PDB file of C-alpha atoms in Angstrom:
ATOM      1  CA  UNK A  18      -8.228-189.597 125.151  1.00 80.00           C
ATOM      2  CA  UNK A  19      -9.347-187.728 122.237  1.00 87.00           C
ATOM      3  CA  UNK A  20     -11.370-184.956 121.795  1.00 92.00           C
ATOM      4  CA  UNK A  21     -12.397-181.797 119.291  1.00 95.00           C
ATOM      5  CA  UNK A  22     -13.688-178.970 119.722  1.00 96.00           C
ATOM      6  CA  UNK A  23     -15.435-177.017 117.004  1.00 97.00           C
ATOM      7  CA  UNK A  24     -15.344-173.091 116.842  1.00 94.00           C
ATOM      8  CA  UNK A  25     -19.154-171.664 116.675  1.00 93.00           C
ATOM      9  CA  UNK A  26     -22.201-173.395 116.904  1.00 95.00           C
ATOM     10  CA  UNK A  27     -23.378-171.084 114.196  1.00 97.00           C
ATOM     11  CA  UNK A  28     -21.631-169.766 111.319  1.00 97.00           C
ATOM     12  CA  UNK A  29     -23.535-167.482 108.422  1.00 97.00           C
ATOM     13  CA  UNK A  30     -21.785-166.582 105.282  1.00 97.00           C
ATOM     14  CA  UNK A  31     -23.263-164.753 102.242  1.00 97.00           C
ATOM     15  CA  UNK A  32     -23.648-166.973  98.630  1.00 97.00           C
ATOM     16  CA  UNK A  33     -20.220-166.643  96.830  1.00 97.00           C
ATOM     17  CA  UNK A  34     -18.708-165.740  99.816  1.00 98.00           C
ATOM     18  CA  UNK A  35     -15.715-168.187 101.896  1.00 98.00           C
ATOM     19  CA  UNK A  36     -16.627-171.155 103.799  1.00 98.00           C
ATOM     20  CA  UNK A  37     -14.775-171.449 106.891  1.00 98.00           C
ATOM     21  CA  UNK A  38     -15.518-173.852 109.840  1.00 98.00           C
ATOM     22  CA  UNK A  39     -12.995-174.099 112.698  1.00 98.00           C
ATOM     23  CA  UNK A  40     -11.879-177.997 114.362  1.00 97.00           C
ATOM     24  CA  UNK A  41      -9.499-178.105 116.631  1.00 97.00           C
ATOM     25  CA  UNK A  42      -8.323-181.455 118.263  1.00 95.00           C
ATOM     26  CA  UNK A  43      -6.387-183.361 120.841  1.00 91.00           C
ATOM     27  CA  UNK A  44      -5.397-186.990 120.372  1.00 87.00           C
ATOM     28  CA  UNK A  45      -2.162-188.302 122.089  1.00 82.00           C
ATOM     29  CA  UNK A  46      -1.144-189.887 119.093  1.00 84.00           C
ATOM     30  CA  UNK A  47      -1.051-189.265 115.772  1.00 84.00           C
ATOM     31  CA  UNK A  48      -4.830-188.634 114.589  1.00 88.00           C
ATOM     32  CA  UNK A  49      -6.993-189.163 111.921  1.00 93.00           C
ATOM     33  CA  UNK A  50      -9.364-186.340 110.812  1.00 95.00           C
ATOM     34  CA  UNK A  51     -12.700-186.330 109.359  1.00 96.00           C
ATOM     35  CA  UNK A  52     -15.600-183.777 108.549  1.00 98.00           C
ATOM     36  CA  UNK A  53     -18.808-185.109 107.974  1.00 97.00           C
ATOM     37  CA  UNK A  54     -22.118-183.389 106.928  1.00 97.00           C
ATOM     38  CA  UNK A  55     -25.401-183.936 107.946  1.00 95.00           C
ATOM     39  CA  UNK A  56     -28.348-182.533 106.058  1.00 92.00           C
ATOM     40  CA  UNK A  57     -31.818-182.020 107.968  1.00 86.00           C
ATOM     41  CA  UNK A  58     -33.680-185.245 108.707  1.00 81.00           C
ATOM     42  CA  UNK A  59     -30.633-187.709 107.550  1.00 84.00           C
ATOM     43  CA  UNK A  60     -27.538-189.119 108.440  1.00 86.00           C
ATOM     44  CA  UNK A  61     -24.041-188.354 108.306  1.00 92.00           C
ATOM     45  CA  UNK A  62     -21.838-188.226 104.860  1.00 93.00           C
ATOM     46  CA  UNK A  63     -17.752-187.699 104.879  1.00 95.00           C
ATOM     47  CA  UNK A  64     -16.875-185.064 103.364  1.00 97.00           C
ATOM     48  CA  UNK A  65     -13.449-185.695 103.755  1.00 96.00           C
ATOM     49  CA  UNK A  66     -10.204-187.149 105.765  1.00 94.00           C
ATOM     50  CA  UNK A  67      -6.760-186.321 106.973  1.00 93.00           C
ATOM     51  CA  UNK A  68      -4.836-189.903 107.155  1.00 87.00           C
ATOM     52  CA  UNK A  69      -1.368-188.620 107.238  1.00 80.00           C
ATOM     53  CA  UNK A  70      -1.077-188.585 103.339  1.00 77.00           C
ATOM     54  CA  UNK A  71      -0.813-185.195 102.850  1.00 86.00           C
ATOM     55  CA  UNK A  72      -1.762-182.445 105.099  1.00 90.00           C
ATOM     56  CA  UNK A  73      -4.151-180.617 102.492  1.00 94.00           C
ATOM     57  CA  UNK A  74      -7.300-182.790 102.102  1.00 95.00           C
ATOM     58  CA  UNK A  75      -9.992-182.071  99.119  1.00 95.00           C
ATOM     59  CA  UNK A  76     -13.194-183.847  99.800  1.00 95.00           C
ATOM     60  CA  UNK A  77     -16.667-183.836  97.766  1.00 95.00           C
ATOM     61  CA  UNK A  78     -18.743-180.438  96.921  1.00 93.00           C
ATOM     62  CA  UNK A  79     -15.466-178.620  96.889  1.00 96.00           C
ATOM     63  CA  UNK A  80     -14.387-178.721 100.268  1.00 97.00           C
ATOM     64  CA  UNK A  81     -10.735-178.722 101.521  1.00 97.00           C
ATOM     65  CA  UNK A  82      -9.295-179.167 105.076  1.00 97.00           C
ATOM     66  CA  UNK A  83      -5.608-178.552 106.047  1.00 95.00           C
ATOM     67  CA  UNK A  84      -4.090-180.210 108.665  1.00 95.00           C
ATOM     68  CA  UNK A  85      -1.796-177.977 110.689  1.00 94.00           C
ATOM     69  CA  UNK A  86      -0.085-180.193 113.487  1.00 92.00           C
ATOM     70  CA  UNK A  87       1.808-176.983 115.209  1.00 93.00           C
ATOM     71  CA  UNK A  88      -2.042-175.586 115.744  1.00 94.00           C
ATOM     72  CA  UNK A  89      -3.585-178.815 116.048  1.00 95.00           C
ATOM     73  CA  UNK A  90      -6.163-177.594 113.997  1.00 96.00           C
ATOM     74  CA  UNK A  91      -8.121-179.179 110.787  1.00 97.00           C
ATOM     75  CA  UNK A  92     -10.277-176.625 109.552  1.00 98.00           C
ATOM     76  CA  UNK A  93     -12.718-176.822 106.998  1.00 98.00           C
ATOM     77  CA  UNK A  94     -12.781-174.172 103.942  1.00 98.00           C
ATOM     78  CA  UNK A  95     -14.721-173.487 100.204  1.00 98.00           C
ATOM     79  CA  UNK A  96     -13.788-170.614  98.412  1.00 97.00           C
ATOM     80  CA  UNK A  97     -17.797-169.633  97.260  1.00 97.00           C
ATOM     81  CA  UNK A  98     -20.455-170.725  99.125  1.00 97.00           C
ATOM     82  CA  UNK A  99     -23.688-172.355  97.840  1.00 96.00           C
ATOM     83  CA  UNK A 100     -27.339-172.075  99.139  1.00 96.00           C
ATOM     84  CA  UNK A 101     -26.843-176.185  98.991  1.00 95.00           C
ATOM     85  CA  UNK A 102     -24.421-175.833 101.416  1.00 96.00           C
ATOM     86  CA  UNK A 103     -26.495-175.224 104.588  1.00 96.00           C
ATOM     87  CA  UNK A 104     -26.332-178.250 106.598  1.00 97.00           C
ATOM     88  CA  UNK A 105     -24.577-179.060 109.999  1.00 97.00           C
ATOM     89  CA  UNK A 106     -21.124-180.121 109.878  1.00 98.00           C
ATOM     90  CA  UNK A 107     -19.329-182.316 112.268  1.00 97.00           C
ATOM     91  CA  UNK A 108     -15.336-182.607 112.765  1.00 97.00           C
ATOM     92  CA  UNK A 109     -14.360-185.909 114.349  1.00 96.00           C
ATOM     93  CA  UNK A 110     -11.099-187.387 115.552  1.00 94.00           C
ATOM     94  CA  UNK A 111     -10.052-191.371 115.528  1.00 91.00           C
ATOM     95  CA  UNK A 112      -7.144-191.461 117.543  1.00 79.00           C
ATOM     96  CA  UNK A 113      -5.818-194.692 119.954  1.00 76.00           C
ATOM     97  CA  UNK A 114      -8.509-197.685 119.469  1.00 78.00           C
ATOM     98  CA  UNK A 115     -11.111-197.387 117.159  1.00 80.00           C
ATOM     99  CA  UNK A 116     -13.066-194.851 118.795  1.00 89.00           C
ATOM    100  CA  UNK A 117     -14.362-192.274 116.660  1.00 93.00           C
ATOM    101  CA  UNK A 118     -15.243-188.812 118.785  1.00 94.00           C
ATOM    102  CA  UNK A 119     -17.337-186.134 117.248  1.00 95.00           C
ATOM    103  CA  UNK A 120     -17.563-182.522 117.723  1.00 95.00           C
ATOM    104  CA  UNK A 121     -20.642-180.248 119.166  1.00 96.00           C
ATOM    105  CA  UNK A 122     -21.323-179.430 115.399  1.00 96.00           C
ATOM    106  CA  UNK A 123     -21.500-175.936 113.546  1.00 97.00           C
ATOM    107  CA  UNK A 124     -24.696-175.274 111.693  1.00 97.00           C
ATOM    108  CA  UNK A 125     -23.846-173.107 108.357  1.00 97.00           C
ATOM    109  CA  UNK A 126     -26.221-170.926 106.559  1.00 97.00           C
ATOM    110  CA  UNK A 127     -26.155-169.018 103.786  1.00 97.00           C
ATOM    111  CA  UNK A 128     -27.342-165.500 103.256  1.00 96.00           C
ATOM    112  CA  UNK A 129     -28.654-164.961  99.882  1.00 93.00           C
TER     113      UNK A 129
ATOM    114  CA  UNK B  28     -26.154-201.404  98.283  1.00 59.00           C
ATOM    115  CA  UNK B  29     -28.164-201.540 101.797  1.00 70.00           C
ATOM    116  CA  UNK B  30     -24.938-200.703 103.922  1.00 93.00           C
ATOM    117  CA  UNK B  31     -26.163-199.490 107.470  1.00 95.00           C
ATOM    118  CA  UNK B  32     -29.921-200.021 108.603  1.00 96.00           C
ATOM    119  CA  UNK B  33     -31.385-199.340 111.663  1.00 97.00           C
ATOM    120  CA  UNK B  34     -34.885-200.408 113.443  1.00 97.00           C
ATOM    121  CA  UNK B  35     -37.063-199.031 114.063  1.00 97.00           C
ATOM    122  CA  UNK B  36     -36.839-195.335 112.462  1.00 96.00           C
ATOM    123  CA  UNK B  37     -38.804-193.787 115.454  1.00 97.00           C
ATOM    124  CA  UNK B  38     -40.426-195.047 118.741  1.00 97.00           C
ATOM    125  CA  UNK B  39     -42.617-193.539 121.355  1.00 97.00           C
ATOM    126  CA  UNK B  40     -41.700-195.527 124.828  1.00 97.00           C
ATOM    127  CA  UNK B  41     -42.987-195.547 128.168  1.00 97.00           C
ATOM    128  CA  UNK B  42     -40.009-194.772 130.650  1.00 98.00           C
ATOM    129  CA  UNK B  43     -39.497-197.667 132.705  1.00 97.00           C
ATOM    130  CA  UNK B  44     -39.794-200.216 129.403  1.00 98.00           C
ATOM    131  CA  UNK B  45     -36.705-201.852 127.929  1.00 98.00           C
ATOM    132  CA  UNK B  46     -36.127-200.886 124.154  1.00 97.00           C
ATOM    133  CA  UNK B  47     -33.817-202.735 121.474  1.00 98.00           C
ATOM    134  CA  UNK B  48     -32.574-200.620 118.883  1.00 98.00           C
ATOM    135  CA  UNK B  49     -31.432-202.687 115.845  1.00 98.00           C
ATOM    136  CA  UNK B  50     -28.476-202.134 113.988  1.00 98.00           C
ATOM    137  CA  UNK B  51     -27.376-204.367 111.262  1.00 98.00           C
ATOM    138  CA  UNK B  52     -24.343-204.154 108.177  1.00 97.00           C
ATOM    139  CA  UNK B  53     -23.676-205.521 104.982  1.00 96.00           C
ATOM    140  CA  UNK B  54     -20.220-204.123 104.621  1.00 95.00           C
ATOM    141  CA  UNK B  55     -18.183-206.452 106.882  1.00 95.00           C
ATOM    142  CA  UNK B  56     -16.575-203.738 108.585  1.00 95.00           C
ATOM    143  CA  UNK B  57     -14.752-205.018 111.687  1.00 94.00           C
ATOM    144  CA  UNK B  58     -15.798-201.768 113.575  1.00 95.00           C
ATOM    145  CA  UNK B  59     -19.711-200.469 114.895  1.00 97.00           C
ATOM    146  CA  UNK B  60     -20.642-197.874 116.745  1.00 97.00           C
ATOM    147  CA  UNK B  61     -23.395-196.315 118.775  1.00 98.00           C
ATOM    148  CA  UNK B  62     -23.889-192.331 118.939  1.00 98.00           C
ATOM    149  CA  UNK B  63     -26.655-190.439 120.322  1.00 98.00           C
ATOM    150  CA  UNK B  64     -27.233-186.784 118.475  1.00 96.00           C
ATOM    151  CA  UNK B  65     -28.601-183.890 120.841  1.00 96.00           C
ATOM    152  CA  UNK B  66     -29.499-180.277 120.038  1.00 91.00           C
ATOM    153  CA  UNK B  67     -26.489-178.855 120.330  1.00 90.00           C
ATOM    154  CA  UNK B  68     -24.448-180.920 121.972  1.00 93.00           C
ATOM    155  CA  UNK B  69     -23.677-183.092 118.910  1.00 93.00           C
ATOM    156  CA  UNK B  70     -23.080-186.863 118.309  1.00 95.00           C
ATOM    157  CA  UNK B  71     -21.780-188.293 121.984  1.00 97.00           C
ATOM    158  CA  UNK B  72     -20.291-192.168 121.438  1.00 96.00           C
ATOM    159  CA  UNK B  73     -22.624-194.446 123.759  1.00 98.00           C
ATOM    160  CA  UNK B  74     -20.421-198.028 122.846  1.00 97.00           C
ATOM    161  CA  UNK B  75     -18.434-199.321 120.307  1.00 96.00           C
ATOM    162  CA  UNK B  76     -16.870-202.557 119.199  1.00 96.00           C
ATOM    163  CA  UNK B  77     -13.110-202.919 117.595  1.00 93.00           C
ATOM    164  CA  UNK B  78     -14.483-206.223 116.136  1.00 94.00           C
ATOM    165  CA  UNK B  79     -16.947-209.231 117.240  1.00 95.00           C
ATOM    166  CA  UNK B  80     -17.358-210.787 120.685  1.00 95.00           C
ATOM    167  CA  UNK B  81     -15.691-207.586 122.297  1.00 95.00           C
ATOM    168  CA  UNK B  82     -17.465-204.262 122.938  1.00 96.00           C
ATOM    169  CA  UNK B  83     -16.234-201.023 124.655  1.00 95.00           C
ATOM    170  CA  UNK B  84     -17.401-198.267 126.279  1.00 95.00           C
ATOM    171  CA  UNK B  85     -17.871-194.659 124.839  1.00 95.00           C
ATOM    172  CA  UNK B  86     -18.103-190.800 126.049  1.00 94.00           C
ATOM    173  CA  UNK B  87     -22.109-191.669 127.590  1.00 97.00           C
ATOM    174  CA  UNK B  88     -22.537-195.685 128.565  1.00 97.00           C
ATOM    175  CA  UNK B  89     -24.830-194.697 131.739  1.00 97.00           C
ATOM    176  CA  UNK B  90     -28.268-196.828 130.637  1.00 97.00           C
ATOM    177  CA  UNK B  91     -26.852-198.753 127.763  1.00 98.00           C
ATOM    178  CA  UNK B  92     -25.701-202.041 126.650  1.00 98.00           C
ATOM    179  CA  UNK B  93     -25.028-203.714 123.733  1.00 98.00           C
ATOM    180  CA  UNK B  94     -23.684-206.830 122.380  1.00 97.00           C
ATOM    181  CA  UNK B  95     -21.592-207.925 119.643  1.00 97.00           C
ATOM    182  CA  UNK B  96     -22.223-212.104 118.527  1.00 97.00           C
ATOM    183  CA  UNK B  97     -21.593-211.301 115.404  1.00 97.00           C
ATOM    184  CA  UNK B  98     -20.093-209.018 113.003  1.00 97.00           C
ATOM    185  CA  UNK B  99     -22.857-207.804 110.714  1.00 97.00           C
ATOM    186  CA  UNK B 100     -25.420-207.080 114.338  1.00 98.00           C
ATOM    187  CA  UNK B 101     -24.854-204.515 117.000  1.00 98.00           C
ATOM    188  CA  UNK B 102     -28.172-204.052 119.124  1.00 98.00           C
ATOM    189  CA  UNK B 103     -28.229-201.498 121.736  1.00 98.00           C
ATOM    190  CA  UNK B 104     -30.629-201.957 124.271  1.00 98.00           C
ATOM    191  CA  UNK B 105     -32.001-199.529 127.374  1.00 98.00           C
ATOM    192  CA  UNK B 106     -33.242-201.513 130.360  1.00 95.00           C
ATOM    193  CA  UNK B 107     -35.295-198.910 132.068  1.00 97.00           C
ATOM    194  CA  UNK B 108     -35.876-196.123 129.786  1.00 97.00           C
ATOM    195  CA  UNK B 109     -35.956-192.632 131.218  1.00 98.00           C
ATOM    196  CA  UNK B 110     -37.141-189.599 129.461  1.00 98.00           C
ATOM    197  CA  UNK B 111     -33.334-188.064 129.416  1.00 97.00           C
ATOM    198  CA  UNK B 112     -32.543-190.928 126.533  1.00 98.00           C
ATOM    199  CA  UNK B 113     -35.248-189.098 124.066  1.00 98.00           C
ATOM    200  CA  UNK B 114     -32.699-188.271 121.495  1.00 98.00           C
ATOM    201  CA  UNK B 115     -31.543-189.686 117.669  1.00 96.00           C
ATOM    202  CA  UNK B 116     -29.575-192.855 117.652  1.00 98.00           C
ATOM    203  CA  UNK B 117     -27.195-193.309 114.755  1.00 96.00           C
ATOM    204  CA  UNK B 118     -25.622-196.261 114.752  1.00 97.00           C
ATOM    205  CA  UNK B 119     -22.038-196.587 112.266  1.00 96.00           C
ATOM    206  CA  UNK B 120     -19.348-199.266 110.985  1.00 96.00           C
ATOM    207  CA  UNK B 121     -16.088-198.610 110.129  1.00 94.00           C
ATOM    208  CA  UNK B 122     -13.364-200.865 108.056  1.00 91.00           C
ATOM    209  CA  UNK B 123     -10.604-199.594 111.112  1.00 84.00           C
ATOM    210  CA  UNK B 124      -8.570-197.158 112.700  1.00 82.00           C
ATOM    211  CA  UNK B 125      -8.322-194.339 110.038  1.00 83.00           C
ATOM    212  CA  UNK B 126     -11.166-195.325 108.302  1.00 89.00           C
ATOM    213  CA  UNK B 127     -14.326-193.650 107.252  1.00 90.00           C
ATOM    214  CA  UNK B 128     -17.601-194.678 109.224  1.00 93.00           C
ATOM    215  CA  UNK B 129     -20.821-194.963 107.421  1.00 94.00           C
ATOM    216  CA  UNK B 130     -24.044-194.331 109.001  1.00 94.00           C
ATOM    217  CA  UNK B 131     -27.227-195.406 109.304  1.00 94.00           C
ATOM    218  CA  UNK B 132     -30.569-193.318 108.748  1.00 92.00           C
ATOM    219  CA  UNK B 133     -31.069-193.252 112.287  1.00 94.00           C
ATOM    220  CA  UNK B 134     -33.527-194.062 115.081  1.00 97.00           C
ATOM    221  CA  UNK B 135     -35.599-191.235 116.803  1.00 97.00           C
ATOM    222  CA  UNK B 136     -36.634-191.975 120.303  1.00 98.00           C
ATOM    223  CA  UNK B 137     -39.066-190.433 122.505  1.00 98.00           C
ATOM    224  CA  UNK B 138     -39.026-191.747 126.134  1.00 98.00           C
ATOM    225  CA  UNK B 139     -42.556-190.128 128.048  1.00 97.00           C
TER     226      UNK B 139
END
């Protein structure tokens, strides 16, 4: 079965300062990665994926992932943070079947 | 472009009372989930269904059943409500395995 687990419920970085949001999976074959955000009071948007293509993902608002199979880890990273970047993000994991398993969710802010 | 939509967008029910949450697609995805989003214990799959006529269950089933006649409808419904299934229901579709899901807006419940 699959499963992720996300480092920190709560991460706070300054404005300008590096994003970084931990995933770490298991899937007992080969996965597929996601991060999603969810902004207060709506539902989830992809950020971006991992789908074996190439182990360095960019997604939308400037967001990149690496997948690191050795570490089984996928985490998510900007270089400068922006006050429009506090939201909760989710990691998820699609491994056998179509199930799609979430993590516990980290909940970013940003320090002006 | 309606995509996912959900129904009703919040509900106050009287535990003991059955409840249908709606779900319903536009996007012909083969795939549909059910997740349930808790403070801090993020999105937990309730069921899910690979395509139509079949169904499967997720990480949190206990109280839940849904269906699947169809592709574009995926109801979940509670038999007995009990105040423990208070929560946000998102309900998602997929095109596959290693494909994005979109979600709905989402569904709060309160069970009293």
């Amino acid at each position: 079965a699959q499963s992720v687990t996300q480092l920190g419920s709560h991460v706070s970085v300054s404005e300008g300062a590096l994003v970084l949001l931990r995933c770490n999976y298991s899937s007992s074959v080969p996965p597929y990665l996601f991060w999603y955000v969810q902004y207060p009071n709506q539902g989830l948007q992809l950020l971006l994926k991992y789908t074996s293509a190439a182990t360095l993902v960019k997604g939308i608002n400037g967001f990149e992932a690496e997948f690191k199979k050795s570490e089984t880890s996928f985490h998510l990273t900007k270089p400068s943070a922006h006050m429009s970047d506090a939201a909760e993000y989710f990691c998820a994991v699609s491994g056998r079947d179509d199930k799609i398993i979430f993590g516990k969710g980290t909940r970013l802010h940003i320090l002006p | 472009i309606a995509g996912i939509t959900q129904a009703p967008t919040s509900q106050i029910l009287a535990a003991g009372r059955r409840m249908t949450l709606r779900c319903t697609q536009d996007m012909r995805h083969n795939a549909m989930y059910w997740y349930r989003q808790d403070l801090g214990l993020g999105l937990r799959l309730i069921h899910y269904s690979n395509t139509a006529g079949t169904t499967g269950k997720g990480e949190v089933p206990d109280g839940y059943s849904v269906s699947r006649a169809n592709t574009d409808d995926f109801p979940l419904t509670l038999a007995s409500a009990v105040p423990s299934q208070t929560s946000v229901y998102f309900c998602a579709s997929s095109g596959g395995r290693g494909t994005e899901a979109f979600f709905g807006q989402g569904t709060r419940l309160t069970v009293v």
